[in-house]
Amino acid sequence: DAKTTQPPSMDCAEGRAANLPCNHSTISGNEYVYWYRQIHSQGPQYIIHGLKNNETNEMASLIITEDRKSSTLILPHATLRDTAVYYCIVRDPAMDSSYKLIFGSGTRLLVRP
Amino acid sequence: DAGVTQSPTHLIKTRGQHVTLRCSPISGHKSVSWYQQVLGQGPQFIFQYYEKEERGRGNFPDRFSARQFPNYSSELNVNALLLGDSALYLCASSLQGFSNQPQHFGDGTRLSIL
């Protein structure tokens, strides 16, 4: 079962920042937070992951709270092409069961013109 | 660099038939995973193979099987197809087994059962 909770849908205006929250209150010390997105008719696309520190790459920023019970994915300047379903996943790479990603329902982000 | 490639992109079969789906991982990746995504839901894990050995299996019937070849490509086989097997089948590859490195997905094979 998914160990994360995300709002089912969000929207934002094109050019503005999109902030997508994820709750993972039962996260363990060795579990990483991964974000993927899935644009219609495509496979999930890896965005970013982190353990405890904030992370940034060319696609997005990941902000993890100090207690690690929640995180926020930030798309700094959303475009229409960012309209997708965004999945937040927690995973401990050292666990025997780490081979599988457990996807929840995700957040459907709509970027408005 | 080429990403994960899957073939075919679309496939139509009838109930009771057999299907083979193929996946080529990103160059250098030794682990391949298969997922099933039914319309409106998130992907569900089916199998993972690492170094040609099955490392994990999801809650799918024995009609589903897979294998990984010496070049790390993989096949997913489904026998005795049912209407409920209609879905997008996704392949993902990653560098190795126990690692925090992410899995990277292909765009899938859309299987329709008539």
Tab-separated table of C-alpha atoms in Angstrom:
chain	number	residue	atom	x	y	z
A	1	ASP	CA	0.000	0.000	0.000
A	2	ALA	CA	1.088	3.540	-0.743
A	3	LYS	CA	2.688	5.264	2.224
A	4	THR	CA	2.020	8.771	0.977
A	5	THR	CA	-0.983	11.091	0.833
A	6	GLN	CA	-1.415	13.682	-1.908
A	7	PRO	CA	-4.297	15.973	-2.875
A	8	PRO	CA	-6.188	14.497	-5.839
A	9	SER	CA	-5.982	17.641	-7.940
A	10	MET	CA	-4.480	21.111	-8.089
A	11	ASP	CA	-4.213	23.880	-10.589
A	12	CYS	CA	-1.962	26.853	-11.155
A	13	ALA	CA	-1.505	29.619	-13.694
A	14	GLU	CA	1.121	29.325	-16.387
A	15	GLY	CA	4.335	31.074	-15.372
A	16	ARG	CA	3.611	30.803	-11.674
A	17	ALA	CA	5.184	28.359	-9.243
A	18	ALA	CA	3.379	25.070	-8.680
A	19	ASN	CA	3.781	23.700	-5.160
A	20	LEU	CA	2.703	20.076	-4.817
A	21	PRO	CA	2.490	18.721	-1.262
A	22	CYS	CA	2.983	15.167	-0.076
A	23	ASN	CA	2.413	13.726	3.370
A	24	HIS	CA	4.551	10.768	4.445
A	25	SER	CA	4.088	10.822	8.205
A	26	THR	CA	5.223	7.190	8.699
A	27	ILE	CA	8.490	7.585	6.785
A	28	SER	CA	11.454	5.711	8.265
A	29	GLY	CA	14.970	7.028	8.627
A	30	ASN	CA	16.358	5.317	5.547
A	31	GLU	CA	13.481	5.977	3.181
A	32	TYR	CA	14.022	8.366	0.304
A	33	VAL	CA	11.271	10.525	-1.202
A	34	TYR	CA	10.921	10.212	-4.980
A	35	TRP	CA	8.775	12.273	-7.333
A	36	TYR	CA	7.594	11.122	-10.727
A	37	ARG	CA	5.110	12.608	-13.148
A	38	GLN	CA	3.064	11.035	-15.889
A	39	ILE	CA	1.917	13.015	-18.862
A	40	HIS	CA	-1.044	11.570	-20.715
A	41	SER	CA	-0.183	8.454	-22.751
A	42	GLN	CA	3.444	8.421	-21.628
A	43	GLY	CA	5.377	6.450	-19.031
A	44	PRO	CA	6.181	7.978	-15.636
A	45	GLN	CA	9.050	10.442	-15.785
A	46	TYR	CA	11.518	10.673	-12.909
A	47	ILE	CA	11.757	14.220	-11.523
A	48	ILE	CA	13.810	14.295	-8.332
A	49	HIS	CA	14.534	12.444	-5.094
A	50	GLY	CA	15.980	13.202	-1.679
A	51	LEU	CA	16.593	11.837	1.800
A	52	LYS	CA	16.637	14.768	4.203
A	53	ASN	CA	18.232	17.750	2.515
A	54	ASN	CA	16.469	19.972	0.026
A	55	GLU	CA	17.321	19.109	-3.560
A	56	THR	CA	17.196	21.046	-6.805
A	57	ASN	CA	17.736	20.032	-10.405
A	58	GLU	CA	16.873	21.442	-13.801
A	59	MET	CA	13.265	20.309	-13.495
A	60	ALA	CA	12.219	21.094	-9.940
A	61	SER	CA	13.067	21.632	-6.294
A	62	LEU	CA	12.248	19.252	-3.463
A	63	ILE	CA	11.708	20.662	-0.002
A	64	ILE	CA	11.617	18.106	2.839
A	65	THR	CA	10.511	19.230	6.298
A	66	GLU	CA	12.941	18.815	9.148
A	67	ASP	CA	10.912	15.982	10.686
A	68	ARG	CA	10.674	14.402	7.201
A	69	LYS	CA	6.945	13.792	7.594
A	70	SER	CA	6.080	15.839	4.535
A	71	SER	CA	7.611	17.315	1.420
A	72	THR	CA	6.796	19.762	-1.362
A	73	LEU	CA	7.718	19.546	-5.019
A	74	ILE	CA	8.155	22.972	-6.547
A	75	LEU	CA	7.970	23.676	-10.269
A	76	PRO	CA	9.277	27.249	-10.276
A	77	HIS	CA	7.694	28.489	-13.516
A	78	ALA	CA	4.942	26.105	-14.579
A	79	THR	CA	4.185	25.711	-18.280
A	80	LEU	CA	1.279	24.039	-20.042
A	81	ARG	CA	3.560	21.042	-20.653
A	82	ASP	CA	3.751	20.493	-16.885
A	83	THR	CA	0.099	19.390	-16.849
A	84	ALA	CA	0.360	15.797	-15.609
A	85	VAL	CA	-0.278	13.426	-12.717
A	86	TYR	CA	2.450	13.799	-10.088
A	87	TYR	CA	3.349	10.857	-7.853
A	88	CYS	CA	5.188	11.053	-4.531
A	89	ILE	CA	6.768	7.725	-3.486
A	90	VAL	CA	8.850	6.730	-0.465
A	91	ARG	CA	11.353	3.901	-0.711
A	92	ASP	CA	14.172	2.432	1.360
A	93	PRO	CA	16.789	1.222	-1.153
A	94	ALA	CA	18.360	-1.113	1.400
A	95	MET	CA	15.175	-3.064	2.080
A	96	ASP	CA	14.504	-6.390	0.354
A	97	SER	CA	11.230	-5.003	-0.927
A	98	SER	CA	12.848	-1.907	-2.363
A	99	TYR	CA	12.748	-3.347	-5.853
A	100	LYS	CA	9.195	-2.111	-6.374
A	101	LEU	CA	7.786	1.377	-6.503
A	102	ILE	CA	4.369	1.681	-4.894
A	103	PHE	CA	2.310	4.280	-6.702
A	104	GLY	CA	-0.678	5.932	-5.060
A	105	SER	CA	-3.289	7.971	-6.881
A	106	GLY	CA	-1.060	11.029	-7.281
A	107	THR	CA	-2.011	14.672	-7.803
A	108	ARG	CA	-3.471	15.736	-11.117
A	109	LEU	CA	-1.925	19.147	-11.836
A	110	LEU	CA	-3.625	21.368	-14.378
A	111	VAL	CA	-1.641	24.370	-15.578
A	112	ARG	CA	-4.015	27.077	-16.849
A	113	PRO	CA	-3.053	29.465	-19.673
B	1	ASP	CA	21.466	8.623	-24.836
B	2	ALA	CA	18.551	6.327	-25.612
B	3	GLY	CA	16.040	5.850	-22.835
B	4	VAL	CA	14.088	2.704	-22.060
B	5	THR	CA	12.543	1.358	-25.248
B	6	GLN	CA	9.530	-0.916	-25.414
B	7	SER	CA	7.941	-2.805	-28.272
B	8	PRO	CA	5.415	-2.942	-29.644
B	9	THR	CA	3.772	0.359	-28.715
B	10	HIS	CA	0.255	-0.957	-29.279
B	11	LEU	CA	-1.137	-4.462	-29.493
B	12	ILE	CA	-4.597	-5.958	-29.925
B	13	LYS	CA	-5.257	-9.543	-28.897
B	14	THR	CA	-8.291	-11.713	-28.234
B	15	ARG	CA	-9.188	-13.616	-25.089
B	16	GLY	CA	-7.176	-16.812	-24.586
B	17	GLN	CA	-4.244	-15.723	-26.715
B	18	HIS	CA	-0.668	-15.280	-25.574
B	19	VAL	CA	1.428	-12.085	-25.766
B	20	THR	CA	5.111	-11.210	-25.463
B	21	LEU	CA	6.209	-7.672	-24.680
B	22	ARG	CA	9.818	-6.532	-24.992
B	23	CYS	CA	11.969	-4.004	-23.191
B	24	SER	CA	15.475	-2.656	-23.717
B	25	PRO	CA	16.933	-0.867	-20.688
B	26	ILE	CA	19.079	2.223	-20.645
B	27	SER	CA	22.661	1.326	-21.538
B	28	GLY	CA	24.536	0.267	-18.403
B	29	HIS	CA	21.391	-0.512	-16.414
B	30	LYS	CA	21.273	-4.062	-15.095
B	31	SER	CA	17.849	-4.083	-13.464
B	32	VAL	CA	14.504	-4.198	-15.259
B	33	SER	CA	11.053	-3.933	-13.704
B	34	TRP	CA	7.605	-4.434	-15.193
B	35	TYR	CA	4.431	-2.609	-14.167
B	36	GLN	CA	0.797	-2.812	-15.237
B	37	GLN	CA	-1.280	0.362	-15.380
B	38	VAL	CA	-5.009	0.018	-15.746
B	39	LEU	CA	-6.870	3.095	-16.985
B	40	GLY	CA	-7.361	5.627	-14.203
B	41	GLN	CA	-4.981	3.992	-11.725
B	42	GLY	CA	-1.306	4.230	-10.828
B	43	PRO	CA	1.137	1.593	-12.083
B	44	GLN	CA	1.157	-1.755	-10.230
B	45	PHE	CA	4.389	-3.724	-9.828
B	46	ILE	CA	4.596	-7.096	-11.611
B	47	PHE	CA	8.253	-8.233	-11.652
B	48	GLN	CA	11.815	-7.102	-11.181
B	49	TYR	CA	14.872	-8.792	-12.652
B	50	TYR	CA	18.448	-8.043	-11.718
B	51	GLU	CA	21.425	-9.756	-13.327
B	52	LYS	CA	19.016	-12.174	-15.033
B	53	GLU	CA	17.527	-13.350	-11.736
B	54	GLU	CA	13.978	-12.639	-10.563
B	55	ARG	CA	14.285	-10.374	-7.552
B	56	GLY	CA	10.661	-9.648	-6.830
B	57	ARG	CA	7.151	-10.505	-7.928
B	58	GLY	CA	3.940	-8.611	-7.368
B	59	ASN	CA	0.471	-10.007	-6.783
B	60	PHE	CA	-0.164	-11.305	-10.288
B	61	PRO	CA	-1.247	-14.803	-11.400
B	62	ASP	CA	1.118	-17.387	-12.844
B	63	ARG	CA	-0.140	-16.493	-16.316
B	64	PHE	CA	2.366	-13.658	-16.080
B	65	SER	CA	6.036	-14.532	-16.495
B	66	ALA	CA	9.189	-12.723	-17.483
B	67	ARG	CA	12.844	-13.215	-18.144
B	68	GLN	CA	15.982	-11.146	-18.575
B	69	PHE	CA	18.609	-11.851	-21.183
B	70	PRO	CA	22.428	-11.590	-20.965
B	71	ASN	CA	22.270	-8.149	-22.619
B	72	TYR	CA	19.853	-7.094	-19.817
B	73	SER	CA	16.858	-6.729	-22.135
B	74	SER	CA	13.679	-8.348	-20.905
B	75	GLU	CA	10.454	-9.974	-22.031
B	76	LEU	CA	7.103	-10.080	-20.278
B	77	ASN	CA	4.844	-12.969	-21.272
B	78	VAL	CA	1.160	-13.248	-20.519
B	79	ASN	CA	-0.757	-16.464	-21.285
B	80	ALA	CA	-4.484	-17.105	-21.578
B	81	LEU	CA	-5.322	-13.437	-21.933
B	82	LEU	CA	-8.389	-12.085	-20.144
B	83	LEU	CA	-10.337	-8.916	-20.820
B	84	GLY	CA	-8.969	-7.547	-17.531
B	85	ASP	CA	-5.425	-7.748	-18.858
B	86	SER	CA	-6.150	-4.716	-21.040
B	87	ALA	CA	-3.723	-2.104	-19.751
B	88	LEU	CA	-0.571	-0.100	-20.345
B	89	TYR	CA	2.453	-2.284	-19.594
B	90	LEU	CA	5.453	-0.297	-18.462
B	91	CYS	CA	9.075	-1.284	-18.249
B	92	ALA	CA	11.548	0.535	-16.019
B	93	SER	CA	15.300	0.154	-15.718
B	94	SER	CA	17.778	1.114	-13.024
B	95	LEU	CA	21.498	0.819	-12.499
B	96	GLN	CA	21.498	-1.967	-9.934
B	97	GLY	CA	19.567	-3.543	-7.158
B	98	PHE	CA	20.124	-1.987	-3.759
B	99	SER	CA	20.641	1.635	-4.705
B	100	ASN	CA	18.916	4.952	-4.195
B	101	GLN	CA	19.194	5.643	-7.906
B	102	PRO	CA	15.786	6.009	-9.559
B	103	GLN	CA	14.027	3.728	-11.980
B	104	HIS	CA	13.489	5.199	-15.444
B	105	PHE	CA	10.401	4.228	-17.414
B	106	GLY	CA	9.654	3.630	-21.051
B	107	ASP	CA	6.419	4.821	-22.640
B	108	GLY	CA	4.856	1.388	-22.429
B	109	THR	CA	2.957	-1.069	-24.566
B	110	ARG	CA	-0.780	-0.504	-24.703
B	111	LEU	CA	-2.449	-3.913	-24.778
B	112	SER	CA	-6.102	-4.210	-25.717
B	113	ILE	CA	-7.961	-7.498	-25.318
B	114	LEU	CA	-11.100	-8.031	-27.398
